[in-house]
Amino acid sequence: MLSRVARRVAVAAAPIARAQQMPRAAVCVARAAPARFLSSSASTPATPFPISPSDPDSEAKCGYDSTGSLEDVIIPQEDHLADPTNRAFTYFINGSGAVLYASVARAAVHKFVQYLSASADVLAMASMEVDLSSINEGMSSTVKWRGKPVFIRHRTKKEIEAARADDSQPLRDAETDADRVQKPEWVVVIGVCTHLGCVPIGGAGDWGGWFCPCHGSHYDTVGRIRKGPAPLNLEVPQYKFLSDTKVLLG
């Protein structure tokens, strides 16, 4: 670092030192000589420069001000080497740009996530509270939840015993009665046939549960497929009991 600064000082001081050793008239001749040769051509012969170094009025003819210093006229040669002190400024600019780009990217991602998030009405439909007090034993009710029908059945003791007795039977989609209910008397299933998406009829079919008339799929009272082309049991949604007479879907 010190050697580089010393080299710059030496380069800048060399023209001034040489100029101080030269007469002002000689400097004027040296500066005016290129103009003389540039102005000469084949048709106009070159003429001697009219100012002589020994001329006492040479400084006035050259346009020098005797009250000023020669160093003010001669411009030292500039050193075009890069200044190492600019590194800090360069790092600052690059760092500021990186922070700015990161902030813009964060704002864009935040808006995109908000755009994909569910709206307030969709969140309201995500859960639904159902009153069970109006569903008598042996009856069923259908509610709409998230755009799909949900069957809620209040089973009798006879229906519960019959469903449990079939746990040992060969089933296409094997599940026990206890696997599909939280309380034995209440069955909650999505009312969409697992074959082609039709809505089965309640209280029908060979097992008294649900029957899909589109292609003849039979479900028992707990929603298990027992006959027909449907490959799976009726889906059990996520739900929980808030009390003996209230259930929360979702």
Short mmCIF file of C-alpha atoms in Angstrom, two decimals:
data_model
loop_
_atom_site.label_atom_id
_atom_site.label_comp_id
_atom_site.label_asym_id
_atom_site.label_seq_id
_atom_site.Cartn_x
_atom_site.Cartn_y
_atom_site.Cartn_z
CA MET A 1 0.00 0.00 0.00
CA LEU A 2 2.76 2.48 0.92
CA SER A 3 4.81 1.58 -2.16
CA ARG A 4 1.84 2.21 -4.44
CA VAL A 5 1.21 5.64 -2.88
CA ALA A 6 4.90 6.53 -3.16
CA ARG A 7 4.91 5.54 -6.85
CA ARG A 8 1.92 7.80 -7.51
CA VAL A 9 3.60 10.74 -5.82
CA ALA A 10 6.76 10.19 -7.86
CA VAL A 11 4.85 9.97 -11.16
CA ALA A 12 2.85 13.12 -10.37
CA ALA A 13 5.93 15.11 -9.28
CA ALA A 14 8.18 14.20 -12.25
CA PRO A 15 6.61 16.63 -14.82
CA ILE A 16 6.68 19.45 -12.29
CA ALA A 17 10.31 18.83 -11.47
CA ARG A 18 11.27 18.82 -15.15
CA ALA A 19 9.27 21.96 -15.79
CA GLN A 20 10.98 23.82 -12.96
CA GLN A 21 14.33 23.16 -14.61
CA MET A 22 13.21 24.55 -17.98
CA PRO A 23 12.95 28.25 -18.93
CA ARG A 24 9.42 29.45 -19.44
CA ALA A 25 10.19 30.33 -23.04
CA ALA A 26 11.49 26.84 -23.73
CA VAL A 27 8.29 25.40 -22.33
CA CYS A 28 6.29 27.69 -24.57
CA VAL A 29 8.34 26.59 -27.60
CA ALA A 30 7.89 22.97 -26.69
CA ARG A 31 4.11 23.36 -26.34
CA ALA A 32 3.72 25.37 -29.52
CA ALA A 33 5.94 23.16 -31.68
CA PRO A 34 3.29 20.50 -32.40
CA ALA A 35 0.88 23.18 -33.60
CA ARG A 36 3.51 24.46 -36.01
CA PHE A 37 4.10 21.11 -37.63
CA LEU A 38 0.41 20.27 -37.74
CA SER A 39 -0.36 23.50 -39.56
CA SER A 40 2.27 22.94 -42.25
CA SER A 41 1.32 21.26 -45.50
CA ALA A 42 2.81 20.57 -48.90
CA SER A 43 1.54 23.89 -50.28
CA THR A 44 2.57 25.94 -47.28
CA PRO A 45 6.18 25.49 -46.23
CA ALA A 46 6.94 25.36 -42.57
CA THR A 47 8.07 28.64 -41.08
CA PRO A 48 10.37 29.05 -38.11
CA PHE A 49 8.65 29.50 -34.83
CA PRO A 50 8.56 33.27 -34.20
CA ILE A 51 9.31 33.04 -30.48
CA SER A 52 12.88 32.55 -29.36
CA PRO A 53 13.82 31.28 -25.91
CA SER A 54 16.12 34.29 -25.54
CA ASP A 55 13.31 36.73 -26.33
CA PRO A 56 12.58 38.74 -23.13
CA ASP A 57 8.92 39.00 -24.19
CA SER A 58 8.56 35.30 -24.82
CA GLU A 59 6.49 34.77 -21.68
CA ALA A 60 3.98 37.44 -22.72
CA LYS A 61 3.81 36.04 -26.26
CA CYS A 62 3.12 32.59 -24.90
CA GLY A 63 0.36 33.97 -22.72
CA TYR A 64 1.95 33.18 -19.38
CA ASP A 65 1.21 35.26 -16.37
CA SER A 66 4.50 36.03 -14.65
CA THR A 67 2.70 36.36 -11.35
CA GLY A 68 1.52 32.73 -11.46
CA SER A 69 3.50 29.55 -10.96
CA LEU A 70 4.51 27.20 -13.69
CA GLU A 71 3.03 24.30 -11.77
CA ASP A 72 -0.43 25.81 -12.34
CA VAL A 73 0.00 25.47 -16.11
CA ILE A 74 1.58 22.03 -16.44
CA ILE A 75 -0.84 19.22 -15.64
CA PRO A 76 0.90 16.21 -14.21
CA GLN A 77 0.25 12.81 -15.75
CA GLU A 78 -2.55 10.96 -14.00
CA ASP A 79 -2.18 7.47 -12.65
CA HIS A 80 -5.14 5.39 -13.86
CA LEU A 81 -4.55 2.52 -11.47
CA ALA A 82 -7.62 1.48 -9.46
CA ASP A 83 -7.85 2.93 -6.00
CA PRO A 84 -8.06 0.13 -3.42
CA THR A 85 -10.07 2.35 -1.12
CA ASN A 86 -13.07 1.93 -3.51
CA ARG A 87 -13.47 -1.66 -2.40
CA ALA A 88 -15.48 -0.69 0.64
CA PHE A 89 -17.82 1.41 -1.49
CA THR A 90 -18.19 -1.45 -3.99
CA TYR A 91 -18.98 -3.92 -1.22
CA PHE A 92 -21.54 -1.50 0.19
CA ILE A 93 -23.31 -1.12 -3.16
CA ASN A 94 -23.35 -4.88 -3.79
CA GLY A 95 -24.60 -5.61 -0.29
CA SER A 96 -27.35 -3.01 -0.54
CA GLY A 97 -28.48 -4.48 -3.86
CA ALA A 98 -28.59 -7.99 -2.39
CA VAL A 99 -30.69 -6.81 0.55
CA LEU A 100 -33.07 -4.99 -1.80
CA TYR A 101 -33.50 -8.05 -4.04
CA ALA A 102 -34.11 -10.27 -1.00
CA SER A 103 -36.80 -7.91 0.30
CA VAL A 104 -38.57 -7.84 -3.05
CA ALA A 105 -38.44 -11.66 -3.30
CA ARG A 106 -39.81 -12.02 0.23
CA ALA A 107 -42.72 -9.69 -0.53
CA ALA A 108 -43.52 -11.58 -3.74
CA VAL A 109 -43.51 -14.95 -1.96
CA HIS A 110 -45.69 -13.56 0.85
CA LYS A 111 -48.30 -12.28 -1.62
CA PHE A 112 -48.24 -15.58 -3.52
CA VAL A 113 -48.85 -17.57 -0.32
CA GLN A 114 -51.69 -15.25 0.64
CA TYR A 115 -53.19 -15.75 -2.81
CA LEU A 116 -53.15 -19.53 -2.35
CA SER A 117 -54.53 -19.41 1.18
CA ALA A 118 -58.18 -20.26 1.73
CA SER A 119 -60.60 -17.38 1.97
CA ALA A 120 -62.77 -16.69 5.00
CA ASP A 121 -65.87 -18.38 3.56
CA VAL A 122 -63.88 -21.51 2.71
CA LEU A 123 -62.46 -21.65 6.23
CA ALA A 124 -65.96 -21.31 7.62
CA MET A 125 -67.03 -24.38 5.62
CA ALA A 126 -64.03 -26.38 6.84
CA SER A 127 -65.86 -27.31 10.05
CA MET A 128 -69.53 -27.75 10.74
CA GLU A 129 -71.48 -28.39 13.93
CA VAL A 130 -74.48 -30.72 13.69
CA ASP A 131 -77.27 -31.13 16.25
CA LEU A 132 -78.14 -34.83 16.79
CA SER A 133 -81.12 -34.34 19.12
CA SER A 134 -83.60 -34.39 16.21
CA ILE A 135 -82.37 -37.74 14.82
CA ASN A 136 -84.36 -40.52 16.46
CA GLU A 137 -83.14 -44.09 16.86
CA GLY A 138 -83.35 -46.04 13.59
CA MET A 139 -83.39 -42.79 11.56
CA SER A 140 -80.73 -41.03 9.52
CA SER A 141 -80.08 -37.48 8.36
CA THR A 142 -78.12 -35.97 5.51
CA VAL A 143 -76.14 -32.71 5.82
CA LYS A 144 -73.99 -30.90 3.29
CA TRP A 145 -70.36 -30.41 4.30
CA ARG A 146 -67.60 -29.14 1.99
CA GLY A 147 -69.87 -29.66 -0.97
CA LYS A 148 -70.52 -33.33 -0.20
CA PRO A 149 -73.45 -35.13 1.48
CA VAL A 150 -72.74 -36.63 4.89
CA PHE A 151 -74.93 -39.43 6.25
CA ILE A 152 -75.51 -39.45 10.02
CA ARG A 153 -77.33 -42.58 11.19
CA HIS A 154 -78.71 -43.33 14.65
CA ARG A 155 -78.54 -47.10 14.84
CA THR A 156 -80.67 -49.44 16.91
CA LYS A 157 -79.19 -52.14 19.13
CA LYS A 158 -80.31 -54.76 16.61
CA GLU A 159 -78.42 -53.00 13.80
CA ILE A 160 -75.32 -52.72 15.97
CA GLU A 161 -75.36 -56.43 16.83
CA ALA A 162 -75.90 -57.44 13.19
CA ALA A 163 -72.99 -55.28 12.01
CA ARG A 164 -70.67 -56.68 14.69
CA ALA A 165 -71.66 -60.23 13.80
CA ASP A 166 -70.48 -59.62 10.23
CA ASP A 167 -66.96 -58.59 11.34
CA SER A 168 -65.84 -62.20 10.77
CA GLN A 169 -67.34 -62.39 7.29
CA PRO A 170 -65.13 -62.04 4.18
CA LEU A 171 -65.27 -58.35 3.29
CA ARG A 172 -63.95 -56.61 0.18
CA ASP A 173 -62.63 -53.67 2.18
CA ALA A 174 -62.10 -55.33 5.56
CA GLU A 175 -62.92 -53.15 8.55
CA THR A 176 -64.61 -54.00 11.83
CA ASP A 177 -67.67 -52.18 13.11
CA ALA A 178 -65.62 -50.65 15.94
CA ASP A 179 -63.03 -49.31 13.45
CA ARG A 180 -65.62 -47.12 11.76
CA VAL A 181 -67.50 -45.56 14.70
CA GLN A 182 -66.65 -43.50 17.77
CA LYS A 183 -69.94 -44.31 19.47
CA PRO A 184 -71.71 -47.58 18.54
CA GLU A 185 -75.13 -45.94 18.03
CA TRP A 186 -73.87 -43.17 15.72
CA VAL A 187 -72.52 -43.75 12.20
CA VAL A 188 -71.04 -40.80 10.25
CA VAL A 189 -70.02 -41.42 6.62
CA ILE A 190 -69.65 -39.39 3.42
CA GLY A 191 -72.59 -40.19 1.15
CA VAL A 192 -70.65 -40.72 -2.07
CA CYS A 193 -70.47 -44.16 -3.68
CA THR A 194 -66.88 -45.31 -4.05
CA HIS A 195 -67.61 -46.73 -7.50
CA LEU A 196 -68.45 -43.71 -9.68
CA GLY A 197 -69.41 -41.05 -7.15
CA CYS A 198 -73.20 -41.45 -7.06
CA VAL A 199 -75.24 -40.73 -3.93
CA PRO A 200 -76.63 -43.94 -2.38
CA ILE A 201 -80.17 -44.27 -1.01
CA GLY A 202 -80.45 -44.68 2.76
CA GLY A 203 -82.37 -47.53 4.43
CA ALA A 204 -82.16 -49.72 1.33
CA GLY A 205 -80.17 -52.66 -0.03
CA ASP A 206 -79.74 -56.25 1.12
CA TRP A 207 -78.12 -55.22 4.42
CA GLY A 208 -80.44 -52.35 5.28
CA GLY A 209 -77.77 -49.69 5.09
CA TRP A 210 -77.39 -47.83 1.79
CA PHE A 211 -77.94 -48.84 -1.82
CA CYS A 212 -76.55 -47.17 -4.96
CA PRO A 213 -79.08 -47.63 -7.81
CA CYS A 214 -76.60 -46.59 -10.51
CA HIS A 215 -74.67 -49.89 -10.56
CA GLY A 216 -76.14 -51.86 -7.66
CA SER A 217 -73.64 -51.38 -4.80
CA HIS A 218 -74.94 -52.49 -1.37
CA TYR A 219 -73.60 -51.10 1.93
CA ASP A 220 -74.45 -52.27 5.46
CA THR A 221 -75.51 -50.06 8.38
CA VAL A 222 -71.93 -49.03 9.13
CA GLY A 223 -71.15 -48.18 5.48
CA ARG A 224 -69.11 -51.25 4.48
CA ILE A 225 -69.38 -52.47 0.88
CA ARG A 226 -71.04 -55.88 0.84
CA LYS A 227 -72.14 -56.36 -2.77
CA GLY A 228 -71.76 -54.68 -6.15
CA PRO A 229 -68.93 -53.02 -8.10
CA ALA A 230 -67.86 -50.46 -5.47
CA PRO A 231 -64.28 -51.26 -4.40
CA LEU A 232 -64.20 -49.51 -1.02
CA ASN A 233 -66.34 -48.74 1.99
CA LEU A 234 -68.04 -45.36 2.35
CA GLU A 235 -65.49 -42.84 3.58
CA VAL A 236 -65.56 -41.83 7.24
CA PRO A 237 -64.86 -38.08 7.58
CA GLN A 238 -62.95 -36.45 10.39
CA TYR A 239 -65.34 -35.63 13.22
CA LYS A 240 -65.62 -35.48 17.00
CA PHE A 241 -68.43 -35.36 19.53
CA LEU A 242 -68.82 -32.08 21.40
CA SER A 243 -71.53 -33.59 23.59
CA ASP A 244 -74.06 -36.42 23.51
CA THR A 245 -76.22 -34.43 21.09
CA LYS A 246 -73.65 -32.44 19.06
CA VAL A 247 -70.95 -33.51 16.61
CA LEU A 248 -68.35 -31.36 14.86
CA LEU A 249 -67.40 -32.25 11.29
CA GLY A 250 -63.89 -31.33 10.25
#
